[in-house]
């Protein structure tokens, strides 16, 4: 798992935090201190992007990001 401090989660554009990245149980994300912006995510997780239909790594990003929180 990789530690990541996010000041503004809506501007991260990391697939693990996108609603189009198919992870319905949010198994790749572990909130450590969400009020302070600390999240941990599985850097090696791979799930399907619902927009492109391709498998994406959790750390990938694109211009069609839509925050799941």
mmCIF file with all atom_site columns, N, CA and C in Angstrom, residues 4-68:
data_model
loop_
_atom_site.group_PDB
_atom_site.id
_atom_site.type_symbol
_atom_site.label_atom_id
_atom_site.label_alt_id
_atom_site.label_comp_id
_atom_site.label_asym_id
_atom_site.label_entity_id
_atom_site.label_seq_id
_atom_site.pdbx_PDB_ins_code
_atom_site.Cartn_x
_atom_site.Cartn_y
_atom_site.Cartn_z
_atom_site.occupancy
_atom_site.B_iso_or_equiv
_atom_site.pdbx_formal_charge
_atom_site.auth_seq_id
_atom_site.auth_comp_id
_atom_site.auth_asym_id
_atom_site.auth_atom_id
_atom_site.pdbx_PDB_model_num
ATOM 1   N N  . UNK A 1 4  ? -0.604  8.346  0.695   1.00 0.00 ? 4  UNK A N  1
ATOM 2   C CA . UNK A 1 4  ? -0.802  9.515  -0.142  1.00 0.00 ? 4  UNK A CA 1
ATOM 3   C C  . UNK A 1 4  ? -1.530  10.569 0.657   1.00 0.00 ? 4  UNK A C  1
ATOM 4   N N  . UNK A 1 5  ? -0.973  11.777 0.725   1.00 0.00 ? 5  UNK A N  1
ATOM 5   C CA . UNK A 1 5  ? -1.673  12.886 1.355   1.00 0.00 ? 5  UNK A CA 1
ATOM 6   C C  . UNK A 1 5  ? -2.307  13.699 0.254   1.00 0.00 ? 5  UNK A C  1
ATOM 7   N N  . UNK A 1 6  ? -3.601  13.833 0.342   1.00 0.00 ? 6  UNK A N  1
ATOM 8   C CA . UNK A 1 6  ? -4.350  14.558 -0.676  1.00 0.00 ? 6  UNK A CA 1
ATOM 9   C C  . UNK A 1 6  ? -4.949  15.800 -0.054  1.00 0.00 ? 6  UNK A C  1
ATOM 10  N N  . UNK A 1 7  ? -4.553  16.954 -0.545  1.00 0.00 ? 7  UNK A N  1
ATOM 11  C CA . UNK A 1 7  ? -5.107  18.203 -0.043  1.00 0.00 ? 7  UNK A CA 1
ATOM 12  C C  . UNK A 1 7  ? -6.516  18.422 -0.588  1.00 0.00 ? 7  UNK A C  1
ATOM 13  N N  . UNK A 1 8  ? -6.687  18.144 -1.862  1.00 0.00 ? 8  UNK A N  1
ATOM 14  C CA . UNK A 1 8  ? -7.997  18.280 -2.496  1.00 0.00 ? 8  UNK A CA 1
ATOM 15  C C  . UNK A 1 8  ? -8.247  17.017 -3.304  1.00 0.00 ? 8  UNK A C  1
ATOM 16  N N  . UNK A 1 9  ? -9.016  16.090 -2.752  1.00 0.00 ? 9  UNK A N  1
ATOM 17  C CA . UNK A 1 9  ? -9.222  14.782 -3.389  1.00 0.00 ? 9  UNK A CA 1
ATOM 18  C C  . UNK A 1 9  ? -9.869  14.898 -4.756  1.00 0.00 ? 9  UNK A C  1
ATOM 19  N N  . UNK A 1 10 ? -10.623 15.951 -4.998  1.00 0.00 ? 10 UNK A N  1
ATOM 20  C CA . UNK A 1 10 ? -11.297 16.116 -6.280  1.00 0.00 ? 10 UNK A CA 1
ATOM 21  C C  . UNK A 1 10 ? -10.327 16.479 -7.408  1.00 0.00 ? 10 UNK A C  1
ATOM 22  N N  . UNK A 1 11 ? -9.138  16.947 -7.070  1.00 0.00 ? 11 UNK A N  1
ATOM 23  C CA . UNK A 1 11 ? -8.184  17.334 -8.106  1.00 0.00 ? 11 UNK A CA 1
ATOM 24  C C  . UNK A 1 11 ? -7.033  16.349 -8.259  1.00 0.00 ? 11 UNK A C  1
ATOM 25  N N  . UNK A 1 12 ? -7.077  15.186 -7.590  1.00 0.00 ? 12 UNK A N  1
ATOM 26  C CA . UNK A 1 12 ? -5.968  14.239 -7.672  1.00 0.00 ? 12 UNK A CA 1
ATOM 27  C C  . UNK A 1 12 ? -5.895  13.545 -9.017  1.00 0.00 ? 12 UNK A C  1
ATOM 28  N N  . UNK A 1 13 ? -7.036  13.183 -9.584  1.00 0.00 ? 13 UNK A N  1
ATOM 29  C CA . UNK A 1 13 ? -7.137  12.478 -10.858 1.00 0.00 ? 13 UNK A CA 1
ATOM 30  C C  . UNK A 1 13 ? -6.448  11.111 -10.830 1.00 0.00 ? 13 UNK A C  1
ATOM 31  N N  . UNK A 1 14 ? -6.384  10.473 -9.666  1.00 0.00 ? 14 UNK A N  1
ATOM 32  C CA . UNK A 1 14 ? -5.835  9.122  -9.548  1.00 0.00 ? 14 UNK A CA 1
ATOM 33  C C  . UNK A 1 14 ? -6.996  8.144  -9.663  1.00 0.00 ? 14 UNK A C  1
ATOM 34  N N  . UNK A 1 15 ? -6.833  7.128  -10.499 1.00 0.00 ? 15 UNK A N  1
ATOM 35  C CA . UNK A 1 15 ? -7.923  6.187  -10.794 1.00 0.00 ? 15 UNK A CA 1
ATOM 36  C C  . UNK A 1 15 ? -8.520  5.539  -9.543  1.00 0.00 ? 15 UNK A C  1
ATOM 37  N N  . UNK A 1 16 ? -7.732  5.278  -8.527  1.00 0.00 ? 16 UNK A N  1
ATOM 38  C CA . UNK A 1 16 ? -8.248  4.639  -7.309  1.00 0.00 ? 16 UNK A CA 1
ATOM 39  C C  . UNK A 1 16 ? -9.358  5.465  -6.666  1.00 0.00 ? 16 UNK A C  1
ATOM 40  N N  . UNK A 1 17 ? -9.372  6.773  -6.901  1.00 0.00 ? 17 UNK A N  1
ATOM 41  C CA . UNK A 1 17 ? -10.371 7.655  -6.309  1.00 0.00 ? 17 UNK A CA 1
ATOM 42  C C  . UNK A 1 17 ? -11.443 8.094  -7.304  1.00 0.00 ? 17 UNK A C  1
ATOM 43  N N  . UNK A 1 18 ? -11.478 7.462  -8.472  1.00 0.00 ? 18 UNK A N  1
ATOM 44  C CA . UNK A 1 18 ? -12.447 7.817  -9.516  1.00 0.00 ? 18 UNK A CA 1
ATOM 45  C C  . UNK A 1 18 ? -13.658 6.883  -9.467  1.00 0.00 ? 18 UNK A C  1
ATOM 46  N N  . UNK A 1 19 ? -14.842 7.427  -9.651  1.00 0.00 ? 19 UNK A N  1
ATOM 47  C CA . UNK A 1 19 ? -16.055 6.606  -9.615  1.00 0.00 ? 19 UNK A CA 1
ATOM 48  C C  . UNK A 1 19 ? -16.183 5.709  -10.838 1.00 0.00 ? 19 UNK A C  1
ATOM 49  N N  . UNK A 1 20 ? -15.439 5.983  -11.892 1.00 0.00 ? 20 UNK A N  1
ATOM 50  C CA . UNK A 1 20 ? -15.474 5.156  -13.099 1.00 0.00 ? 20 UNK A CA 1
ATOM 51  C C  . UNK A 1 20 ? -14.535 3.955  -13.027 1.00 0.00 ? 20 UNK A C  1
ATOM 52  N N  . UNK A 1 21 ? -13.671 3.918  -12.034 1.00 0.00 ? 21 UNK A N  1
ATOM 53  C CA . UNK A 1 21 ? -12.755 2.796  -11.821 1.00 0.00 ? 21 UNK A CA 1
ATOM 54  C C  . UNK A 1 21 ? -13.516 1.769  -11.004 1.00 0.00 ? 21 UNK A C  1
ATOM 55  N N  . UNK A 1 22 ? -13.784 0.598  -11.576 1.00 0.00 ? 22 UNK A N  1
ATOM 56  C CA . UNK A 1 22 ? -14.688 -0.371 -10.960 1.00 0.00 ? 22 UNK A CA 1
ATOM 57  C C  . UNK A 1 22 ? -14.073 -1.020 -9.724  1.00 0.00 ? 22 UNK A C  1
ATOM 58  N N  . UNK A 1 23 ? -14.429 -0.487 -8.569  1.00 0.00 ? 23 UNK A N  1
ATOM 59  C CA . UNK A 1 23 ? -14.022 -1.025 -7.269  1.00 0.00 ? 23 UNK A CA 1
ATOM 60  C C  . UNK A 1 23 ? -15.178 -0.747 -6.310  1.00 0.00 ? 23 UNK A C  1
ATOM 61  N N  . UNK A 1 24 ? -16.298 -1.495 -6.452  1.00 0.00 ? 24 UNK A N  1
ATOM 62  C CA . UNK A 1 24 ? -17.505 -1.170 -5.682  1.00 0.00 ? 24 UNK A CA 1
ATOM 63  C C  . UNK A 1 24 ? -17.337 -1.255 -4.172  1.00 0.00 ? 24 UNK A C  1
ATOM 64  N N  . UNK A 1 25 ? -16.417 -2.073 -3.688  1.00 0.00 ? 25 UNK A N  1
ATOM 65  C CA . UNK A 1 25 ? -16.204 -2.195 -2.242  1.00 0.00 ? 25 UNK A CA 1
ATOM 66  C C  . UNK A 1 25 ? -15.113 -1.255 -1.748  1.00 0.00 ? 25 UNK A C  1
ATOM 67  N N  . UNK A 1 26 ? -14.514 -0.473 -2.640  1.00 0.00 ? 26 UNK A N  1
ATOM 68  C CA . UNK A 1 26 ? -13.391 0.412  -2.294  1.00 0.00 ? 26 UNK A CA 1
ATOM 69  C C  . UNK A 1 26 ? -12.285 -0.358 -1.584  1.00 0.00 ? 26 UNK A C  1
ATOM 70  N N  . UNK A 1 27 ? -11.989 -1.550 -2.075  1.00 0.00 ? 27 UNK A N  1
ATOM 71  C CA . UNK A 1 27 ? -10.981 -2.416 -1.461  1.00 0.00 ? 27 UNK A CA 1
ATOM 72  C C  . UNK A 1 27 ? -9.576  -1.861 -1.630  1.00 0.00 ? 27 UNK A C  1
ATOM 73  N N  . UNK A 1 28 ? -9.346  -1.005 -2.598  1.00 0.00 ? 28 UNK A N  1
ATOM 74  C CA . UNK A 1 28 ? -8.014  -0.464 -2.841  1.00 0.00 ? 28 UNK A CA 1
ATOM 75  C C  . UNK A 1 28 ? -7.730  0.788  -2.016  1.00 0.00 ? 28 UNK A C  1
ATOM 76  N N  . UNK A 1 29 ? -8.740  1.305  -1.317  1.00 0.00 ? 29 UNK A N  1
ATOM 77  C CA . UNK A 1 29 ? -8.585  2.555  -0.550  1.00 0.00 ? 29 UNK A CA 1
ATOM 78  C C  . UNK A 1 29 ? -8.786  2.286  0.929   1.00 0.00 ? 29 UNK A C  1
ATOM 79  N N  . UNK A 1 30 ? -7.884  2.834  1.749   1.00 0.00 ? 30 UNK A N  1
ATOM 80  C CA . UNK A 1 30 ? -8.020  2.750  3.199   1.00 0.00 ? 30 UNK A CA 1
ATOM 81  C C  . UNK A 1 30 ? -7.876  4.165  3.756   1.00 0.00 ? 30 UNK A C  1
ATOM 82  N N  . UNK A 1 31 ? -8.953  4.747  4.316   1.00 0.00 ? 31 UNK A N  1
ATOM 83  C CA . UNK A 1 31 ? -8.825  6.078  4.904   1.00 0.00 ? 31 UNK A CA 1
ATOM 84  C C  . UNK A 1 31 ? -8.027  6.007  6.207   1.00 0.00 ? 31 UNK A C  1
ATOM 85  N N  . UNK A 1 32 ? -6.978  6.801  6.297   1.00 0.00 ? 32 UNK A N  1
ATOM 86  C CA . UNK A 1 32 ? -6.161  6.847  7.510   1.00 0.00 ? 32 UNK A CA 1
ATOM 87  C C  . UNK A 1 32 ? -6.599  8.018  8.390   1.00 0.00 ? 32 UNK A C  1
ATOM 88  N N  . UNK A 1 33 ? -6.699  9.181  7.821   1.00 0.00 ? 33 UNK A N  1
ATOM 89  C CA . UNK A 1 33 ? -7.208  10.368 8.506   1.00 0.00 ? 33 UNK A CA 1
ATOM 90  C C  . UNK A 1 33 ? -7.870  11.242 7.445   1.00 0.00 ? 33 UNK A C  1
ATOM 91  N N  . UNK A 1 34 ? -9.083  10.861 7.010   1.00 0.00 ? 34 UNK A N  1
ATOM 92  C CA . UNK A 1 34 ? -9.703  11.570 5.892   1.00 0.00 ? 34 UNK A CA 1
ATOM 93  C C  . UNK A 1 34 ? -9.955  13.050 6.143   1.00 0.00 ? 34 UNK A C  1
ATOM 94  N N  . UNK A 1 35 ? -10.163 13.434 7.399   1.00 0.00 ? 35 UNK A N  1
ATOM 95  C CA . UNK A 1 35 ? -10.374 14.849 7.694   1.00 0.00 ? 35 UNK A CA 1
ATOM 96  C C  . UNK A 1 35 ? -9.116  15.659 7.391   1.00 0.00 ? 35 UNK A C  1
ATOM 97  N N  . UNK A 1 36 ? -7.944  15.034 7.582   1.00 0.00 ? 36 UNK A N  1
ATOM 98  C CA . UNK A 1 36 ? -6.678  15.713 7.321   1.00 0.00 ? 36 UNK A CA 1
ATOM 99  C C  . UNK A 1 36 ? -6.185  15.465 5.899   1.00 0.00 ? 36 UNK A C  1
ATOM 100 N N  . UNK A 1 37 ? -6.867  14.592 5.147   1.00 0.00 ? 37 UNK A N  1
ATOM 101 C CA . UNK A 1 37 ? -6.490  14.331 3.772   1.00 0.00 ? 37 UNK A CA 1
ATOM 102 C C  . UNK A 1 37 ? -5.535  13.169 3.596   1.00 0.00 ? 37 UNK A C  1
ATOM 103 N N  . UNK A 1 38 ? -5.430  12.278 4.575   1.00 0.00 ? 38 UNK A N  1
ATOM 104 C CA . UNK A 1 38 ? -4.542  11.126 4.463   1.00 0.00 ? 38 UNK A CA 1
ATOM 105 C C  . UNK A 1 38 ? -5.315  9.882  4.063   1.00 0.00 ? 38 UNK A C  1
ATOM 106 N N  . UNK A 1 39 ? -4.911  9.304  2.959   1.00 0.00 ? 39 UNK A N  1
ATOM 107 C CA . UNK A 1 39 ? -5.489  8.060  2.472   1.00 0.00 ? 39 UNK A CA 1
ATOM 108 C C  . UNK A 1 39 ? -4.349  7.123  2.126   1.00 0.00 ? 39 UNK A C  1
ATOM 109 N N  . UNK A 1 40 ? -4.629  5.841  2.190   1.00 0.00 ? 40 UNK A N  1
ATOM 110 C CA . UNK A 1 40 ? -3.685  4.831  1.753   1.00 0.00 ? 40 UNK A CA 1
ATOM 111 C C  . UNK A 1 40 ? -4.383  4.055  0.647   1.00 0.00 ? 40 UNK A C  1
ATOM 112 N N  . UNK A 1 41 ? -3.653  3.749  -0.418  1.00 0.00 ? 41 UNK A N  1
ATOM 113 C CA . UNK A 1 41 ? -4.269  2.978  -1.498  1.00 0.00 ? 41 UNK A CA 1
ATOM 114 C C  . UNK A 1 41 ? -3.284  1.943  -2.007  1.00 0.00 ? 41 UNK A C  1
ATOM 115 N N  . UNK A 1 42 ? -3.820  0.865  -2.562  1.00 0.00 ? 42 UNK A N  1
ATOM 116 C CA . UNK A 1 42 ? -3.009  -0.212 -3.099  1.00 0.00 ? 42 UNK A CA 1
ATOM 117 C C  . UNK A 1 42 ? -2.462  0.222  -4.452  1.00 0.00 ? 42 UNK A C  1
ATOM 118 N N  . UNK A 1 43 ? -1.170  0.449  -4.493  1.00 0.00 ? 43 UNK A N  1
ATOM 119 C CA . UNK A 1 43 ? -0.516  0.972  -5.696  1.00 0.00 ? 43 UNK A CA 1
ATOM 120 C C  . UNK A 1 43 ? -0.547  -0.034 -6.844  1.00 0.00 ? 43 UNK A C  1
ATOM 121 N N  . UNK A 1 44 ? -0.668  -1.320 -6.543  1.00 0.00 ? 44 UNK A N  1
ATOM 122 C CA . UNK A 1 44 ? -0.647  -2.354 -7.577  1.00 0.00 ? 44 UNK A CA 1
ATOM 123 C C  . UNK A 1 44 ? -2.020  -2.868 -7.966  1.00 0.00 ? 44 UNK A C  1
ATOM 124 N N  . UNK A 1 45 ? -3.080  -2.304 -7.415  1.00 0.00 ? 45 UNK A N  1
ATOM 125 C CA . UNK A 1 45 ? -4.431  -2.748 -7.744  1.00 0.00 ? 45 UNK A CA 1
ATOM 126 C C  . UNK A 1 45 ? -4.741  -2.425 -9.203  1.00 0.00 ? 45 UNK A C  1
ATOM 127 N N  . UNK A 1 46 ? -5.497  -3.293 -9.830  1.00 0.00 ? 46 UNK A N  1
ATOM 128 C CA . UNK A 1 46 ? -5.872  -3.118 -11.231 1.00 0.00 ? 46 UNK A CA 1
ATOM 129 C C  . UNK A 1 46 ? -7.351  -3.452 -11.364 1.00 0.00 ? 46 UNK A C  1
ATOM 130 N N  . UNK A 1 47 ? -8.119  -2.504 -11.886 1.00 0.00 ? 47 UNK A N  1
ATOM 131 C CA . UNK A 1 47 ? -9.544  -2.698 -12.126 1.00 0.00 ? 47 UNK A CA 1
ATOM 132 C C  . UNK A 1 47 ? -9.917  -2.078 -13.458 1.00 0.00 ? 47 UNK A C  1
ATOM 133 N N  . UNK A 1 48 ? -11.111 -2.372 -13.892 1.00 0.00 ? 48 UNK A N  1
ATOM 134 C CA . UNK A 1 48 ? -11.587 -1.888 -15.190 1.00 0.00 ? 48 UNK A CA 1
ATOM 135 C C  . UNK A 1 48 ? -12.140 -0.469 -15.084 1.00 0.00 ? 48 UNK A C  1
ATOM 136 N N  . UNK A 1 49 ? -11.797 0.342  -16.057 1.00 0.00 ? 49 UNK A N  1
ATOM 137 C CA . UNK A 1 49 ? -12.389 1.674  -16.183 1.00 0.00 ? 49 UNK A CA 1
ATOM 138 C C  . UNK A 1 49 ? -13.715 1.497  -16.902 1.00 0.00 ? 49 UNK A C  1
ATOM 139 N N  . UNK A 1 50 ? -14.770 1.988  -16.325 1.00 0.00 ? 50 UNK A N  1
ATOM 140 C CA . UNK A 1 50 ? -16.099 1.821  -16.912 1.00 0.00 ? 50 UNK A CA 1
ATOM 141 C C  . UNK A 1 50 ? -16.307 2.695  -18.153 1.00 0.00 ? 50 UNK A C  1
ATOM 142 N N  . UNK A 1 51 ? -15.465 3.697  -18.344 1.00 0.00 ? 51 UNK A N  1
ATOM 143 C CA . UNK A 1 51 ? -15.588 4.551  -19.531 1.00 0.00 ? 51 UNK A CA 1
ATOM 144 C C  . UNK A 1 51 ? -14.851 3.969  -20.731 1.00 0.00 ? 51 UNK A C  1
ATOM 145 N N  . UNK A 1 52 ? -13.641 3.484  -20.498 1.00 0.00 ? 52 UNK A N  1
ATOM 146 C CA . UNK A 1 52 ? -12.824 2.984  -21.606 1.00 0.00 ? 52 UNK A CA 1
ATOM 147 C C  . UNK A 1 52 ? -12.934 1.474  -21.791 1.00 0.00 ? 52 UNK A C  1
ATOM 148 N N  . UNK A 1 53 ? -13.312 0.747  -20.730 1.00 0.00 ? 53 UNK A N  1
ATOM 149 C CA . UNK A 1 53 ? -13.386 -0.700 -20.787 1.00 0.00 ? 53 UNK A CA 1
ATOM 150 C C  . UNK A 1 53 ? -12.038 -1.387 -20.646 1.00 0.00 ? 53 UNK A C  1
ATOM 151 N N  . UNK A 1 54 ? -10.995 -0.628 -20.320 1.00 0.00 ? 54 UNK A N  1
ATOM 152 C CA . UNK A 1 54 ? -9.647  -1.158 -20.179 1.00 0.00 ? 54 UNK A CA 1
ATOM 153 C C  . UNK A 1 54 ? -9.276  -1.324 -18.715 1.00 0.00 ? 54 UNK A C  1
ATOM 154 N N  . UNK A 1 55 ? -8.413  -2.296 -18.421 1.00 0.00 ? 55 UNK A N  1
ATOM 155 C CA . UNK A 1 55 ? -7.880  -2.437 -17.069 1.00 0.00 ? 55 UNK A CA 1
ATOM 156 C C  . UNK A 1 55 ? -6.899  -1.308 -16.808 1.00 0.00 ? 55 UNK A C  1
ATOM 157 N N  . UNK A 1 56 ? -7.060  -0.629 -15.676 1.00 0.00 ? 56 UNK A N  1
ATOM 158 C CA . UNK A 1 56 ? -6.197  0.483  -15.295 1.00 0.00 ? 56 UNK A CA 1
ATOM 159 C C  . UNK A 1 56 ? -5.591  0.206  -13.927 1.00 0.00 ? 56 UNK A C  1
ATOM 160 N N  . UNK A 1 57 ? -4.360  0.611  -13.742 1.00 0.00 ? 57 UNK A N  1
ATOM 161 C CA . UNK A 1 57 ? -3.730  0.549  -12.430 1.00 0.00 ? 57 UNK A CA 1
ATOM 162 C C  . UNK A 1 57 ? -4.291  1.660  -11.551 1.00 0.00 ? 57 UNK A C  1
ATOM 163 N N  . UNK A 1 58 ? -4.232  1.467  -10.261 1.00 0.00 ? 58 UNK A N  1
ATOM 164 C CA . UNK A 1 58 ? -4.819  2.438  -9.330  1.00 0.00 ? 58 UNK A CA 1
ATOM 165 C C  . UNK A 1 58 ? -4.153  3.804  -9.396  1.00 0.00 ? 58 UNK A C  1
ATOM 166 N N  . UNK A 1 59 ? -2.892  3.874  -9.776  1.00 0.00 ? 59 UNK A N  1
ATOM 167 C CA . UNK A 1 59 ? -2.170  5.144  -9.806  1.00 0.00 ? 59 UNK A CA 1
ATOM 168 C C  . UNK A 1 59 ? -2.280  5.857  -11.146 1.00 0.00 ? 59 UNK A C  1
ATOM 169 N N  . UNK A 1 60 ? -2.934  5.252  -12.122 1.00 0.00 ? 60 UNK A N  1
ATOM 170 C CA . UNK A 1 60 ? -3.095  5.887  -13.435 1.00 0.00 ? 60 UNK A CA 1
ATOM 171 C C  . UNK A 1 60 ? -4.059  7.069  -13.332 1.00 0.00 ? 60 UNK A C  1
ATOM 172 N N  . UNK A 1 61 ? -4.122  7.867  -14.364 1.00 0.00 ? 61 UNK A N  1
ATOM 173 C CA . UNK A 1 61 ? -5.032  9.014  -14.357 1.00 0.00 ? 61 UNK A CA 1
ATOM 174 C C  . UNK A 1 61 ? -5.478  9.333  -15.780 1.00 0.00 ? 61 UNK A C  1
ATOM 175 N N  . UNK A 1 62 ? -6.552  10.113 -15.875 1.00 0.00 ? 62 UNK A N  1
ATOM 176 C CA . UNK A 1 62 ? -7.025  10.553 -17.184 1.00 0.00 ? 62 UNK A CA 1
ATOM 177 C C  . UNK A 1 62 ? -7.817  11.860 -17.019 1.00 0.00 ? 62 UNK A C  1
ATOM 178 N N  . UNK A 1 63 ? -8.216  12.434 -18.120 1.00 0.00 ? 63 UNK A N  1
ATOM 179 C CA . UNK A 1 63 ? -8.948  13.697 -18.103 1.00 0.00 ? 63 UNK A CA 1
ATOM 180 C C  . UNK A 1 63 ? -10.421 13.547 -17.773 1.00 0.00 ? 63 UNK A C  1
ATOM 181 N N  . UNK A 1 64 ? -10.928 12.317 -17.680 1.00 0.00 ? 64 UNK A N  1
ATOM 182 C CA . UNK A 1 64 ? -12.347 12.076 -17.407 1.00 0.00 ? 64 UNK A CA 1
ATOM 183 C C  . UNK A 1 64 ? -12.584 11.701 -15.954 1.00 0.00 ? 64 UNK A C  1
ATOM 184 N N  . UNK A 1 65 ? -11.681 12.116 -15.073 1.00 0.00 ? 65 UNK A N  1
ATOM 185 C CA . UNK A 1 65 ? -11.781 11.792 -13.651 1.00 0.00 ? 65 UNK A CA 1
ATOM 186 C C  . UNK A 1 65 ? -13.054 12.367 -13.041 1.00 0.00 ? 65 UNK A C  1
ATOM 187 N N  . UNK A 1 66 ? -13.725 11.540 -12.231 1.00 0.00 ? 66 UNK A N  1
ATOM 188 C CA . UNK A 1 66 ? -14.901 11.968 -11.491 1.00 0.00 ? 66 UNK A CA 1
ATOM 189 C C  . UNK A 1 66 ? -14.768 11.404 -10.080 1.00 0.00 ? 66 UNK A C  1
ATOM 190 N N  . UNK A 1 67 ? -14.615 12.257 -9.104  1.00 0.00 ? 67 UNK A N  1
ATOM 191 C CA . UNK A 1 67 ? -14.333 11.840 -7.731  1.00 0.00 ? 67 UNK A CA 1
ATOM 192 C C  . UNK A 1 67 ? -15.463 11.003 -7.153  1.00 0.00 ? 67 UNK A C  1
ATOM 193 N N  . UNK A 1 68 ? -15.125 9.880  -6.502  1.00 0.00 ? 68 UNK A N  1
ATOM 194 C CA . UNK A 1 68 ? -16.145 8.994  -5.929  1.00 0.00 ? 68 UNK A CA 1
ATOM 195 C C  . UNK A 1 68 ? -16.560 9.409  -4.531  1.00 0.00 ? 68 UNK A C  1
#
